[in-house]
């Protein structure tokens, strides 16, 4: 999973929005006869972290892509900072940062070249671009790695660069698809620290994960997505932050679900 870099419009400064930063209402997406998402609704508030747990094929990645505007829902509506999300709405995407699993960083570029390229794609130029890149180096502790090629970085450092790329244009909402999969526990916690800092700044975060410990440690609300539907919504704080209790609730939900196909 790396940093996705579609060209987007720069976010307008001073944008005010009352209500959830990200709102999903009745989102549906079919692949042939498969309901990848079947009427999914959720909200993510400013400074909130919402997690999606579910087995492979439950529709988590499809929902992230719908929220990112990369797919069009067959039914339902998604809004980002009050702007309706669609493939054509660059205004909505200007408020979004996305870290996906299937858009690799350019291996031969250095970290600073990667940041420069991403900032340009975000519509930043001149002093604004330089300021954003310098801030990213500082915020994500990339100074010692700025002139190293992506190819020689560890998986954890690449993930840190990916998050830095996604946040260059100062989005209000961050989408992450399995941001710590395959990372060792120490590096995973470094990524958690980055997300905690973004939460403190008021960024709304929606993430998918397979790690119960991660969901319990980070999320205000965890939605269990099974066969394209939210089968259960839990607050880790109500479970005393227990990853074990969260896992038990998840397994009960999965065991009680009928056997049928979901989506990516």
PDB file of N, CA and C in Angstrom, residues 8 18 35 38 52 100 116 173 183 230 240 248:
ATOM      1  N   UNK A   8      -5.544  16.979  -8.244  1.00  0.00           N
ATOM      2  CA  UNK A   8      -6.705  17.549  -7.596  1.00  0.00           C
ATOM      3  C   UNK A   8      -6.534  19.053  -7.499  1.00  0.00           C
ATOM      4  N   UNK A  18     -20.357  22.664   8.635  1.00  0.00           N
ATOM      5  CA  UNK A  18     -21.049  22.160   9.814  1.00  0.00           C
ATOM      6  C   UNK A  18     -21.488  20.730   9.527  1.00  0.00           C
ATOM      7  N   UNK A  35     -22.799  -7.922  -4.478  1.00  0.00           N
ATOM      8  CA  UNK A  35     -22.987  -6.659  -3.769  1.00  0.00           C
ATOM      9  C   UNK A  35     -21.746  -6.368  -2.946  1.00  0.00           C
ATOM     10  N   UNK A  38     -23.632  -2.709   0.173  1.00  0.00           N
ATOM     11  CA  UNK A  38     -25.084  -2.827   0.083  1.00  0.00           C
ATOM     12  C   UNK A  38     -25.743  -1.927   1.122  1.00  0.00           C
ATOM     13  N   UNK A  52     -12.848   0.325   9.776  1.00  0.00           N
ATOM     14  CA  UNK A  52     -13.618  -0.718   9.107  1.00  0.00           C
ATOM     15  C   UNK A  52     -12.890  -2.039   9.286  1.00  0.00           C
ATOM     16  N   UNK A 100      -3.599   4.424  -0.545  1.00  0.00           N
ATOM     17  CA  UNK A 100      -4.180   3.173  -1.022  1.00  0.00           C
ATOM     18  C   UNK A 100      -3.131   2.077  -1.081  1.00  0.00           C
ATOM     19  N   UNK A 116       7.931  16.614  -3.861  1.00  0.00           N
ATOM     20  CA  UNK A 116       7.827  17.703  -4.836  1.00  0.00           C
ATOM     21  C   UNK A 116       6.834  17.333  -5.936  1.00  0.00           C
ATOM     22  N   UNK A 173      -9.897  15.358   5.329  1.00  0.00           N
ATOM     23  CA  UNK A 173     -10.268  13.949   5.476  1.00  0.00           C
ATOM     24  C   UNK A 173      -9.143  13.091   4.918  1.00  0.00           C
ATOM     25  N   UNK A 183       3.670  -4.563   8.478  1.00  0.00           N
ATOM     26  CA  UNK A 183       4.699  -3.850   9.236  1.00  0.00           C
ATOM     27  C   UNK A 183       4.886  -4.492  10.607  1.00  0.00           C
ATOM     28  N   UNK A 230     -22.772  -3.156   6.992  1.00  0.00           N
ATOM     29  CA  UNK A 230     -22.315  -2.968   8.366  1.00  0.00           C
ATOM     30  C   UNK A 230     -23.201  -3.817   9.265  1.00  0.00           C
ATOM     31  N   UNK A 240     -13.611  -0.967  26.980  1.00  0.00           N
ATOM     32  CA  UNK A 240     -12.399  -0.674  27.760  1.00  0.00           C
ATOM     33  C   UNK A 240     -11.141  -0.759  26.910  1.00  0.00           C
ATOM     34  N   UNK A 248     -13.686 -10.809  19.870  1.00  0.00           N
ATOM     35  CA  UNK A 248     -14.785 -11.718  20.185  1.00  0.00           C
ATOM     36  C   UNK A 248     -16.083 -11.252  19.537  1.00  0.00           C
TER      37      UNK A 248
END
